[in-house]
Coordinates of C-alpha atoms in Angstrom, one line a residue:
X910 CA -7.9 6.5 38.1
X911 CA -6.5 9.9 39.2
X912 CA -4.0 8.1 41.6
X913 CA -2.9 5.9 38.8
X914 CA -2.3 8.9 36.6
X915 CA -0.3 10.6 39.4
X916 CA 1.9 7.6 39.8
X917 CA 2.5 7.5 36.1
X918 CA 3.2 11.2 36.0
X919 CA 5.6 11.0 38.9
X920 CA 7.5 8.2 37.3
X921 CA 8.1 10.3 34.2
X922 CA 10.4 12.7 36.0
X923 CA 12.4 10.2 37.9
X924 CA 16.0 9.8 36.9
X925 CA 16.1 7.6 33.8
X926 CA 16.9 4.0 34.6
X927 CA 19.3 2.4 32.2
X928 CA 17.3 -0.4 30.7
X929 CA 14.2 -2.3 31.6
X930 CA 13.8 -5.4 33.8
X931 CA 14.7 -7.5 30.8
X932 CA 17.9 -5.5 30.4
X933 CA 18.7 -5.8 34.0
X934 CA 18.5 -9.6 33.6
X935 CA 21.0 -9.4 30.8
X936 CA 18.5 -9.7 28.0
X937 CA 19.1 -6.6 26.0
X938 CA 16.2 -5.1 24.0
X939 CA 17.3 -3.7 20.7
X940 CA 16.5 -0.2 19.6
X941 CA 14.0 0.4 16.9
X942 CA 16.5 2.2 14.8
X943 CA 16.3 5.3 12.6
X944 CA 16.8 6.1 8.9
X945 CA 20.5 7.1 8.3
X946 CA 19.3 10.2 6.4
X947 CA 16.2 11.8 5.0
X948 CA 16.6 10.3 1.6
X949 CA 16.2 6.8 2.9
X950 CA 12.8 7.7 4.2
X951 CA 11.8 9.5 1.0
X952 CA 13.0 6.6 -1.2
X953 CA 11.3 4.0 1.0
X954 CA 8.0 5.7 0.9
X955 CA 8.3 6.4 -2.9
X956 CA 9.2 2.8 -3.5
X957 CA 6.2 1.5 -1.6
X958 CA 3.5 3.9 -2.9
X959 CA 4.8 4.1 -6.5
X960 CA 3.9 0.6 -7.5
X961 CA 1.9 -1.5 -9.9
X962 CA -1.3 0.5 -9.3
X963 CA 0.4 3.5 -10.9
X964 CA 1.4 1.4 -14.0
X965 CA -1.6 -0.6 -14.8
X966 CA -4.6 1.0 -12.9
X967 CA -4.4 4.8 -13.2
X968 CA -3.9 5.0 -17.1
X969 CA -6.9 2.6 -17.6
X970 CA -9.1 4.5 -15.2
X971 CA -8.1 7.8 -16.9
X972 CA -9.1 6.6 -20.4
X973 CA -12.2 4.8 -19.1
X974 CA -13.6 7.8 -17.2
X975 CA -13.3 10.6 -19.6
X976 CA -9.6 11.1 -20.3
X977 CA -8.4 14.5 -19.3
X978 CA -11.7 15.2 -17.6
X979 CA -10.9 12.5 -15.0
X980 CA -8.2 14.7 -13.5
X981 CA -10.9 17.0 -12.1
X982 CA -12.3 14.4 -9.6
X983 CA -8.8 12.9 -9.1
X984 CA -7.3 16.3 -8.0
X985 CA -10.3 17.1 -5.8
X986 CA -10.0 13.8 -4.0
X987 CA -6.2 14.3 -3.8
X988 CA -6.5 17.6 -1.9
X989 CA -9.6 16.7 0.2
X990 CA -8.6 13.1 1.2
X991 CA -5.2 12.0 -0.1
X992 CA -2.9 14.7 1.1
X993 CA -4.7 15.2 4.5
X994 CA -4.7 11.5 5.3
X995 CA -1.2 11.1 4.1
X996 CA 0.0 13.9 6.5
X997 CA -2.1 12.4 9.3
X998 CA -0.5 9.0 9.0
X999 CA 3.0 10.3 8.5
X1000 CA 2.8 12.7 11.5
X1001 CA 1.3 10.0 13.8
X1002 CA 4.1 7.6 13.0
X1003 CA 6.9 10.2 13.3
X1004 CA 5.4 11.7 16.6
X1005 CA 4.9 8.4 18.4
X1006 CA 7.9 6.4 16.9
X1007 CA 5.6 3.4 17.0
X1008 CA 4.1 0.8 14.6
X1009 CA 0.5 0.7 13.3
X1010 CA -1.0 -0.8 16.5
X1011 CA 0.9 0.9 19.3
X1012 CA 0.7 4.3 17.7
X1013 CA -3.0 4.2 18.3
X1014 CA -2.5 2.9 21.8
X1015 CA -0.3 6.0 22.5
X1016 CA -2.6 8.6 20.9
X1017 CA -6.2 7.4 21.1
X1018 CA -6.6 4.0 22.9
X1019 CA -10.3 4.0 22.1
X1020 CA -9.5 3.6 18.4
X1021 CA -6.7 1.0 18.8
X1022 CA -8.9 -1.2 16.7
X1023 CA -7.9 0.9 13.7
X1024 CA -4.3 -0.4 14.1
X1025 CA -5.5 -4.0 14.3
X1026 CA -7.7 -3.4 11.2
X1027 CA -4.6 -2.1 9.3
X1028 CA -2.6 -5.1 10.6
X1029 CA -5.2 -7.5 9.1
X1030 CA -5.3 -5.8 5.8
X1031 CA -1.5 -5.6 5.4
X1032 CA -1.3 -9.3 6.2
X1033 CA -3.7 -10.1 3.5
X1034 CA -1.9 -7.8 1.1
X1035 CA 1.4 -9.5 1.9
X1036 CA 0.1 -12.9 1.2
X1037 CA -1.4 -12.2 -2.2
X1038 CA 0.5 -9.3 -3.7
X1039 CA 3.7 -11.2 -4.0
X1040 CA 1.9 -13.7 -6.4
X1041 CA 2.3 -11.0 -9.0
X1042 CA 6.1 -11.1 -8.5
X1043 CA 6.0 -14.9 -9.1
X1044 CA 4.2 -14.4 -12.4
X1045 CA 6.6 -11.6 -13.4
X1046 CA 9.7 -13.8 -12.6
X1047 CA 8.2 -16.5 -14.8
X1048 CA 7.8 -14.2 -17.7
X1049 CA 11.3 -12.7 -17.1
X1050 CA 12.9 -16.1 -17.3
X1051 CA 10.9 -17.0 -20.3
X1052 CA 12.1 -13.9 -22.1
X1053 CA 15.7 -15.3 -22.3
X1054 CA 14.9 -17.4 -25.4
X1055 CA 15.6 -17.2 -29.1
X1056 CA 11.8 -16.5 -29.6
X1057 CA 9.4 -15.2 -27.1
X1058 CA 7.2 -18.3 -26.2
X1059 CA 4.0 -16.2 -26.3
X1060 CA 4.7 -15.0 -29.9
X1061 CA 4.0 -18.2 -31.8
X1062 CA 1.7 -21.2 -31.7
X1063 CA 4.5 -23.7 -32.2
X1064 CA 4.7 -24.8 -28.6
X1065 CA 3.6 -27.9 -26.8
X1066 CA 0.9 -26.1 -24.8
X1067 CA -0.8 -24.5 -27.8
X1068 CA -4.0 -25.8 -29.2
X1069 CA -5.3 -26.1 -32.8
X1070 CA -7.4 -22.9 -32.1
X1071 CA -4.2 -20.8 -31.7
X1072 CA -3.8 -18.0 -34.3
X1073 CA -0.3 -16.4 -34.4
X1074 CA 0.2 -12.6 -34.1
X1075 CA 0.7 -10.8 -37.3
X1076 CA 0.4 -7.4 -38.8
X1077 CA -3.3 -7.2 -39.8
X1078 CA -3.5 -3.4 -40.4
X1079 CA -4.1 -3.9 -44.1
X1080 CA -6.5 -6.8 -43.6
X1081 CA -10.1 -6.4 -44.7
X1082 CA -11.3 -8.3 -41.7
X1083 CA -9.3 -7.4 -38.6
X1084 CA -11.3 -9.3 -36.0
X1085 CA -10.4 -12.7 -34.8
X1086 CA -12.7 -15.6 -35.5
X1087 CA -14.8 -16.5 -32.5
X1088 CA -13.3 -20.0 -32.1
X1089 CA -9.6 -18.9 -32.1
X1090 CA -7.3 -17.7 -29.4
X1091 CA -4.0 -15.9 -29.4
X1092 CA -0.6 -17.4 -28.4
X1093 CA -0.2 -14.8 -25.6
X1094 CA -3.5 -15.9 -24.1
X1095 CA -2.7 -19.6 -24.3
X1096 CA 0.8 -19.0 -22.8
X1097 CA -0.9 -17.2 -19.8
X1098 CA -3.7 -19.6 -19.3
X1099 CA -2.2 -23.0 -20.3
X1100 CA 1.6 -22.6 -19.7
X1101 CA 1.8 -20.2 -16.8
X1102 CA -1.4 -20.9 -14.8
X1103 CA -2.8 -24.2 -16.3
X1104 CA -6.0 -22.7 -15.1
X1105 CA -8.8 -25.0 -13.9
X1106 CA -12.5 -24.7 -14.5
X1107 CA -13.3 -23.0 -11.1
X1108 CA -12.3 -22.3 -7.6
X1109 CA -13.6 -25.6 -6.4
X1110 CA -11.1 -27.4 -8.8
X1111 CA -7.8 -26.6 -7.0
X1112 CA -5.7 -28.9 -9.2
X1113 CA -2.0 -29.5 -8.8
X1114 CA 0.7 -27.2 -7.7
X1115 CA 2.5 -25.3 -10.4
X1116 CA 6.0 -26.1 -9.2
X1117 CA 7.7 -23.5 -11.5
X1118 CA 5.5 -20.7 -10.1
X1119 CA 6.1 -22.1 -6.6
X1120 CA 9.9 -21.7 -7.1
X1121 CA 9.4 -18.2 -8.4
X1122 CA 7.3 -17.4 -5.4
X1123 CA 10.0 -18.8 -3.1
X1124 CA 12.6 -16.6 -4.9
X1125 CA 10.4 -13.6 -4.3
X1126 CA 10.1 -14.3 -0.6
X1127 CA 13.9 -14.8 -0.3
X1128 CA 14.5 -11.5 -1.9
X1129 CA 12.0 -9.7 0.3
X1130 CA 13.4 -11.4 3.5
X1131 CA 16.9 -10.1 2.9
X1132 CA 15.7 -6.6 2.1
X1133 CA 14.4 -6.2 5.6
X1134 CA 16.1 -8.7 7.8
X1135 CA 18.4 -6.1 9.3
X1136 CA 15.7 -3.5 9.8
X1137 CA 16.2 0.0 8.5
X1138 CA 19.9 -0.6 8.2
X1139 CA 19.3 -3.0 5.2
X1140 CA 16.0 -1.5 4.0
X1141 CA 17.6 2.0 3.9
X1142 CA 20.2 0.7 1.4
X1143 CA 17.9 -1.4 -0.7
X1144 CA 15.5 1.5 -1.5
X1145 CA 18.3 3.3 -3.3
X1146 CA 17.8 0.7 -6.0
X1147 CA 14.2 -0.3 -5.8
X1148 CA 12.9 3.3 -5.8
X1149 CA 15.1 4.7 -8.6
X1150 CA 15.5 1.8 -11.0
X1151 CA 11.8 1.9 -12.1
X1152 CA 12.2 5.5 -13.1
X1153 CA 15.2 4.6 -15.3
X1154 CA 13.2 1.9 -16.9
X1155 CA 10.2 4.2 -17.2
X1156 CA 12.3 6.7 -19.2
X1157 CA 13.5 3.8 -21.4
X1158 CA 10.0 2.4 -22.0
X1159 CA 8.6 5.9 -22.5
X1160 CA 11.3 6.8 -25.1
X1161 CA 10.7 3.5 -27.0
X1162 CA 6.9 3.8 -26.8
X1163 CA 6.8 7.4 -28.2
X1164 CA 8.9 6.4 -31.2
X1165 CA 6.5 3.6 -32.3
X1166 CA 4.1 4.2 -35.1
X1167 CA 0.6 4.7 -33.8
X1168 CA 1.8 6.0 -30.4
X1169 CA 0.2 9.5 -30.9
X1170 CA -3.2 7.8 -31.4
X1171 CA -2.8 5.9 -28.2
X1172 CA -1.9 9.1 -26.2
X1173 CA -4.9 11.0 -27.7
X1174 CA -7.1 8.1 -26.7
X1175 CA -5.6 8.3 -23.2
X1176 CA -6.1 12.0 -22.6
X1177 CA -9.0 13.0 -24.9
X1178 CA -11.4 14.8 -22.5
X1179 CA -15.1 13.8 -22.3
X1180 CA -16.7 16.2 -19.8
X1181 CA -20.0 14.3 -20.0
X1182 CA -18.5 11.5 -18.0
X1183 CA -18.2 13.7 -15.0
X1184 CA -22.0 13.3 -14.5
X1185 CA -21.5 9.6 -13.7
X1186 CA -21.0 9.0 -10.0
X1187 CA -18.9 5.9 -10.8
X1188 CA -16.2 8.2 -12.2
X1189 CA -15.9 10.0 -8.9
X1190 CA -15.8 6.7 -7.0
X1191 CA -13.0 5.5 -9.2
X1192 CA -11.0 8.6 -8.6
X1193 CA -11.4 8.3 -4.8
X1194 CA -10.5 4.6 -4.7
X1195 CA -7.4 5.2 -6.9
X1196 CA -6.1 7.7 -4.4
X1197 CA -6.4 5.2 -1.6
X1198 CA -4.9 2.4 -3.6
X1199 CA -1.9 4.2 -4.9
X1200 CA -1.1 6.2 -1.7
X1201 CA -1.2 3.2 0.6
X1202 CA -3.7 5.0 2.9
X1203 CA -5.1 3.0 5.8
X1204 CA -2.6 0.2 5.3
X1205 CA -0.2 1.4 8.0
X1206 CA 2.7 1.7 5.6
X1207 CA 3.1 5.5 6.1
X1208 CA 2.9 5.2 9.9
X1209 CA 5.6 2.5 10.0
X1210 CA 8.0 4.1 7.6
X1211 CA 7.7 7.5 9.2
X1212 CA 8.2 6.0 12.7
X1213 CA 11.9 5.6 11.8
X1214 CA 12.3 9.3 11.2
X1215 CA 14.1 11.7 13.4
X1216 CA 11.7 13.7 15.6
X1217 CA 12.3 17.0 13.9
X1218 CA 11.9 15.7 10.3
X1219 CA 9.7 18.0 8.2
X1220 CA 6.9 15.5 7.5
X1221 CA 4.6 18.3 6.2
X1222 CA 6.9 19.2 3.4
X1223 CA 7.7 15.5 2.7
X1224 CA 3.9 14.9 2.3
X1225 CA 3.5 17.3 -0.6
X1226 CA 6.6 16.2 -2.4
X1227 CA 5.7 12.5 -2.1
X1228 CA 2.1 13.1 -3.2
X1229 CA 3.3 15.1 -6.2
X1230 CA 5.8 12.4 -7.1
X1231 CA 3.2 9.6 -6.9
X1232 CA 0.6 11.4 -9.0
X1233 CA 3.1 12.6 -11.5
X1234 CA 4.5 9.0 -11.9
X1235 CA 0.9 7.7 -12.5
X1236 CA 0.4 10.4 -15.2
X1237 CA 3.7 9.6 -17.0
X1238 CA 3.1 5.9 -16.9
X1239 CA 0.0 6.5 -18.9
X1240 CA 2.1 7.8 -21.8
X1241 CA 4.4 4.8 -21.6
X1242 CA 1.5 2.3 -21.6
X1243 CA -0.9 3.9 -24.1
X1244 CA 1.8 4.7 -26.7
X1245 CA 2.5 1.0 -26.8
X1246 CA -1.2 0.1 -26.9
X1247 CA -1.6 2.6 -29.8
X1248 CA 1.2 0.9 -31.7
X1249 CA -0.4 -2.5 -31.1
X1250 CA -3.8 -1.3 -32.2
X1251 CA -2.4 0.1 -35.4
X1252 CA -0.4 -3.0 -36.2
X1253 CA -3.4 -5.3 -35.7
X1254 CA -5.9 -2.9 -37.3
X1255 CA -8.3 -2.8 -34.3
X1256 CA -9.6 0.0 -32.2
X1257 CA -7.5 0.8 -29.1
X1258 CA -10.6 0.1 -26.9
X1259 CA -10.2 -3.6 -27.8
X1260 CA -6.7 -3.8 -26.3
X1261 CA -6.9 -1.5 -23.3
X1262 CA -7.1 -3.4 -20.0
X1263 CA -6.4 -2.9 -16.4
X1264 CA -4.7 -5.0 -13.7
X1265 CA -2.8 -8.3 -14.4
X1266 CA -4.4 -8.5 -17.8
X1267 CA -2.4 -5.5 -19.0
X1268 CA 0.9 -6.7 -17.6
X1269 CA 0.7 -10.4 -18.6
X1270 CA -1.5 -10.4 -21.7
X1271 CA -1.8 -7.1 -23.5
X1272 CA 1.7 -5.7 -23.0
X1273 CA 3.5 -9.0 -23.8
X1274 CA 1.5 -9.1 -27.0
X1275 CA 2.7 -5.6 -27.9
X1276 CA 6.3 -6.5 -27.0
X1277 CA 6.2 -9.5 -29.4
X1278 CA 5.4 -7.1 -32.3
X1279 CA 8.5 -4.9 -31.6
X1280 CA 12.0 -5.2 -33.0
X1281 CA 14.3 -6.9 -30.5
X1282 CA 11.3 -8.2 -28.5
X1283 CA 13.5 -10.1 -26.0
X1284 CA 15.2 -6.9 -24.9
X1285 CA 12.1 -4.9 -24.4
X1286 CA 10.4 -7.9 -22.6
X1287 CA 13.3 -8.1 -20.1
X1288 CA 13.2 -4.4 -19.5
X1289 CA 9.4 -4.4 -18.9
X1290 CA 9.3 -7.4 -16.6
X1291 CA 12.3 -6.1 -14.6
X1292 CA 10.3 -2.9 -14.1
X1293 CA 7.3 -4.9 -12.9
X1294 CA 9.5 -7.0 -10.5
X1295 CA 11.3 -4.0 -9.0
X1296 CA 8.0 -2.1 -8.5
X1297 CA 6.5 -5.1 -6.8
X1298 CA 9.5 -5.8 -4.6
X1299 CA 9.6 -2.1 -3.5
X1300 CA 6.0 -2.5 -2.3
X1301 CA 6.2 -6.0 -1.0
X1302 CA 9.1 -5.7 1.4
X1303 CA 7.5 -2.6 2.9
X1304 CA 4.4 -4.6 3.4
X1305 CA 6.5 -7.2 5.3
X1306 CA 8.3 -4.6 7.3
X1307 CA 5.0 -3.0 8.3
X1308 CA 3.5 -6.3 9.4
X1309 CA 6.7 -7.2 11.4
X1310 CA 7.2 -3.8 13.0
X1311 CA 3.6 -3.8 14.2
X1312 CA 4.1 -7.1 16.0
X1313 CA 7.6 -6.1 17.3
X1314 CA 6.3 -2.9 18.8
X1315 CA 3.4 -4.8 20.4
X1316 CA 5.7 -7.3 22.0
X1317 CA 9.1 -5.6 22.3
X1318 CA 10.3 -7.6 25.3
X1319 CA 10.1 -10.8 23.3
X1320 CA 10.7 -9.9 19.7
X1321 CA 13.4 -7.2 20.1
X1322 CA 15.9 -9.5 21.9
X1323 CA 18.8 -11.3 20.3
X1324 CA 17.7 -12.7 16.9
X1325 CA 14.0 -12.1 17.6
X1326 CA 13.6 -9.9 14.5
X1327 CA 15.2 -12.4 12.1
X1328 CA 13.2 -15.3 13.5
X1329 CA 9.9 -13.4 13.3
X1330 CA 10.6 -12.4 9.7
X1331 CA 11.5 -16.0 8.9
X1332 CA 8.3 -17.2 10.5
X1333 CA 6.2 -14.6 8.7
X1334 CA 7.8 -15.3 5.3
X1335 CA 7.4 -19.0 5.8
X1336 CA 3.8 -18.8 6.8
X1337 CA 2.9 -16.4 4.0
X1338 CA 4.7 -18.5 1.5
X1339 CA 2.8 -21.6 2.5
X1340 CA -0.5 -19.8 2.3
X1341 CA 0.5 -18.3 -1.0
X1342 CA 1.0 -21.8 -2.5
X1343 CA -2.7 -22.0 -2.7
X1344 CA -2.6 -19.2 -5.3
X1345 CA 0.0 -21.0 -7.5
X1346 CA -2.2 -24.0 -8.0
X1347 CA -4.3 -24.6 -11.1
X1348 CA -7.2 -22.9 -9.4
X1349 CA -5.1 -20.4 -7.6
X1350 CA -6.1 -17.4 -9.8
X1351 CA -9.7 -17.6 -8.6
X1352 CA -8.5 -17.3 -5.0
X1353 CA -6.2 -14.5 -6.0
X1354 CA -9.1 -12.5 -7.4
X1355 CA -11.1 -12.9 -4.2
X1356 CA -8.2 -11.6 -2.1
X1357 CA -7.7 -8.7 -4.5
X1358 CA -11.4 -7.8 -4.8
X1359 CA -12.4 -8.0 -1.1
X1360 CA -9.5 -7.9 1.4
X1361 CA -8.0 -4.6 0.1
X1362 CA -11.1 -3.2 -1.6
X1363 CA -12.0 0.4 -1.8
X1364 CA -14.9 0.3 0.7
X1365 CA -12.6 -1.4 3.3
X1366 CA -10.0 1.3 3.0
X1367 CA -12.6 4.1 3.0
X1368 CA -14.2 2.7 6.2
X1369 CA -10.9 2.7 8.0
X1370 CA -10.1 6.2 6.7
X1371 CA -13.4 7.5 8.1
X1372 CA -12.6 6.0 11.4
X1373 CA -9.1 7.4 11.7
X1374 CA -10.0 10.9 10.5
X1375 CA -12.8 11.0 13.1
X1376 CA -10.5 9.6 15.8
X1377 CA -7.8 12.2 15.2
X1378 CA -10.0 15.1 14.3
X1379 CA -12.6 14.8 17.1
X1380 CA -11.2 12.6 19.8
X1381 CA -7.5 13.1 19.9
X1382 CA -8.0 16.6 18.5
X1383 CA -7.0 18.2 15.3
X1384 CA -5.5 21.2 17.2
X1385 CA -3.5 18.8 19.4
X1386 CA -2.0 17.0 16.3
X1387 CA -1.3 20.4 14.8
X1388 CA 0.6 21.3 18.1
X1389 CA 2.5 18.0 17.7
X1390 CA 3.5 18.8 14.1
X1391 CA 4.5 22.3 15.1
X1392 CA 6.7 20.9 17.9
X1393 CA 8.4 18.5 15.4
X1394 CA 8.9 20.8 12.4
X1395 CA 9.1 24.2 14.0
X1396 CA 6.1 25.8 12.3
X1397 CA 2.4 25.3 12.0
X1398 CA 0.8 23.9 8.8
X1399 CA -1.9 25.8 7.0
X1400 CA -5.3 25.4 8.6
X1401 CA -7.0 23.9 5.5
X1402 CA -5.8 20.4 6.3
X1403 CA -7.1 20.6 9.8
X1404 CA -10.6 21.4 8.5
X1405 CA -10.3 18.5 6.1
X1406 CA -9.6 16.2 9.1
X1407 CA -12.6 17.6 10.9
X1408 CA -15.2 17.9 8.2
X1409 CA -14.3 17.4 4.6
X1410 CA -12.4 14.1 4.6
X1411 CA -15.0 12.2 6.8
X1412 CA -17.9 13.5 4.7
X1413 CA -16.3 12.7 1.4
X1414 CA -15.0 9.3 2.5
X1415 CA -18.4 8.4 4.0
X1416 CA -20.3 9.4 0.9
X1417 CA -17.9 7.4 -1.3
X1418 CA -18.1 4.4 1.1
X1419 CA -21.9 4.4 1.0
X1420 CA -22.0 4.7 -2.8
X1421 CA -19.5 1.8 -3.2
X1422 CA -21.8 -0.4 -1.1
X1423 CA -24.9 0.7 -3.1
X1424 CA -23.1 0.1 -6.4
X1425 CA -21.6 -3.2 -5.2
X1426 CA -21.8 -6.1 -7.8
X1427 CA -20.4 -9.5 -6.9
X1428 CA -17.1 -10.5 -8.3
X1429 CA -17.1 -12.4 -11.6
X1430 CA -14.0 -14.0 -13.0
X1431 CA -13.4 -12.7 -16.6
X1432 CA -16.9 -11.1 -16.3
X1433 CA -18.4 -14.6 -16.8
X1434 CA -17.5 -17.1 -14.2
X1435 CA -19.8 -16.9 -11.1
X1436 CA -18.2 -18.0 -7.9
X1437 CA -20.0 -20.5 -5.6
X1438 CA -21.7 -19.1 -2.5
X1439 CA -18.9 -20.1 -0.2
X1440 CA -16.5 -18.1 -2.4
X1441 CA -18.4 -14.9 -1.9
X1442 CA -18.7 -15.8 1.8
X1443 CA -14.9 -16.1 2.0
X1444 CA -14.6 -12.7 0.3
X1445 CA -16.8 -10.9 2.8
X1446 CA -15.1 -12.7 5.7
X1447 CA -11.8 -11.2 4.5
X1448 CA -13.4 -7.7 4.2
X1449 CA -15.3 -7.8 7.6
X1450 CA -12.4 -9.3 9.5
X1451 CA -10.6 -6.0 9.2
X1452 CA -13.6 -3.6 9.4
X1453 CA -15.1 -5.3 12.5
X1454 CA -11.8 -5.1 14.3
X1455 CA -12.5 -1.5 15.1
X1456 CA -15.9 -1.7 16.9
X1457 CA -15.0 -5.1 18.5
X1458 CA -11.8 -3.8 20.0
X1459 CA -13.6 -0.7 21.3
X1460 CA -16.2 -2.8 23.1
X1461 CA -13.5 -5.1 24.5
X1462 CA -11.5 -2.2 26.0
X1463 CA -14.6 -0.6 27.4
X1464 CA -15.5 -3.8 29.2
X1465 CA -11.9 -4.3 30.5
X1466 CA -11.8 -1.0 32.4
X1467 CA -13.6 -0.4 35.7
X1468 CA -15.7 2.7 36.3
X1469 CA -18.7 4.4 34.8
X1470 CA -19.1 4.6 31.1
X1471 CA -18.1 8.3 31.1
X1472 CA -15.0 7.5 33.1
X1473 CA -14.0 4.7 30.8
X1474 CA -14.5 6.8 27.7
X1475 CA -12.4 9.7 29.2
X1476 CA -9.6 7.3 30.0
X1477 CA -9.6 5.7 26.6
X1478 CA -9.6 9.0 24.8
X1479 CA -6.6 10.3 26.8
X1480 CA -3.2 10.0 25.1
X1481 CA -0.4 8.2 26.8
X1482 CA 1.7 10.2 29.3
X1483 CA 5.0 9.3 27.7
X1484 CA 4.4 11.1 24.4
X1485 CA 6.7 14.0 23.9
X1486 CA 4.1 16.7 24.6
X1487 CA 2.2 14.8 27.2
X1488 CA 4.9 14.3 29.8
X1489 CA 4.4 16.3 33.0
X1490 CA 6.3 16.8 36.3
X1491 CA 4.9 15.1 39.4
X1492 CA 3.4 18.3 40.8
X1493 CA 1.5 19.2 37.7
X1494 CA -2.2 18.4 37.2
X1495 CA -2.4 14.9 35.6
X1496 CA -5.4 15.9 33.6
X1497 CA -3.6 18.8 32.0
X1498 CA -2.2 17.9 28.6
X1499 CA -0.4 21.2 27.9
X1500 CA 3.4 21.4 27.9
X1501 CA 4.9 23.0 31.1
X1502 CA 7.7 25.6 31.4
X1503 CA 11.0 24.3 32.6
X1504 CA 12.2 25.5 36.0
X1505 CA 15.7 26.8 36.6
X1506 CA 16.7 23.4 38.2
X1507 CA 15.1 21.5 35.3
X1508 CA 17.1 23.5 32.8
X1509 CA 20.3 22.0 34.2
X1510 CA 18.8 18.5 35.0
X1511 CA 18.4 16.4 31.9
X1512 CA 16.4 13.8 33.8
X1513 CA 13.2 15.9 33.6
X1514 CA 13.4 17.0 30.0
X1515 CA 10.6 15.5 28.0
X1516 CA 11.7 13.3 25.1
X1517 CA 11.3 15.1 21.9
X1518 CA 11.2 18.7 23.4
X1519 CA 13.0 21.4 21.6
X1520 CA 15.8 21.5 24.2
X1521 CA 16.2 17.8 24.1
X1522 CA 16.5 17.8 20.3
X1523 CA 19.0 20.6 20.5

């Protein structure tokens, strides 16, 4: 082992060879690329983490869990888990300039399985998240009509039980009869989905949704097909347009009658709810959902940064932007829900929902009650689409970059990137077709509930905080950050990596398993046993990647168990602060002073050192 390390260390200070063996054979390997400027990185991260969870999940959780009192556990989780893990992932990606798998191979090979777990999760997310875009495109195209199709019961898909929307605020009996449905519900279930009776009734393909899904994939493909060169330009639109529309929707919502009642309902504090452990779990899982932690997104996007980018400062600004956007979205959503509740003479708790039900049932119902409903419908669904695209093409880039960094000799030559993206888009599109069948929504709910669930993200977060805090070393990562940005972050985040974050995430993870209740569609339909088995297979396929890969690597390396553990816990020698001259001790990981000869010989300057950056 020592001789191998010496050979590797000696090779580091040999004069640089122009190109690898593949290059010498005339097969040029393309560079990974970098963001053209800092704003491209900021906008790319903002566009990926400020997504649909901010719009339809945070406001609902806030009202459900005590209104303004919910901010107490939310802020505590933000500072003990959200910001520390956000900085950890951003710093890892920027320091190693590698994707979600190879960044772990470089820093802590023993935990390379964390990278594979993230790769599995982001693959699942890429397959099912884009289905929301297909639905949104369907609603957008349907909005260009003389009358919104979900505003009346005079359509071919409506049943005799359909009761049209009307102003019922002065009605003595505001509740709907038990045997009637609304046109917006029938449009969603009968026109858009043509939903079947269960997951075992797949039914036929909804060809209109399939075309919308194809359109979504074409857009995402061309957003990333040229790498950061194309992505860096697209984010100027995808990250800023939602804020323009947020201002428009917020201004419209606040001017509606009943808006104040909705906002009061959104923010009215109920401190008694803080005694419920479920409130704290909801706060923690919302942080992980909305910040993209453990998905590999942050590592991938930051890997395209310049080495001396101030990732520490970026972390705080991006976290502030994300949480602030969630808070403001609550005003835009609940002002409209307050208007709808007043118009229909019902309590706002009867119309407040989370998830797809808010975007495709409740909000369209409110839009149909507004003046110029087509205009506001187009504005709303354009916002949903751009938010979804901003997250989806980053998912695709994360998945592709992880594979390209794993096999650069094959995938970074010629048109390898474009072919890989085409293959990934085609495969995910074909798999996604199962979710645009008549029984597709049942499968979509399984993916959403299990593959990217809170306990999966919490488990991976525990593993990566332990790996960096105790194996790679929190002080070592602090040294890396200082080498990149020129100053040392405050020590509080280091203590979070070591103690607070693992403890909080572990406690929340255990509680989520104790409080686990099987998924029920619409709180009524019980899935067959094979449906739940599929869900747990999706969840365990990512979680088990970590221990299985560790066992595999330990069996592959010769030597005693202690020797194998030492070798697998040692960072790669070609990291910026790990490079050493041939005559240095190969077990010493500290940086070495440059000799007078080395000061004038650029071949022995470690990549990323301060003199190299200068």
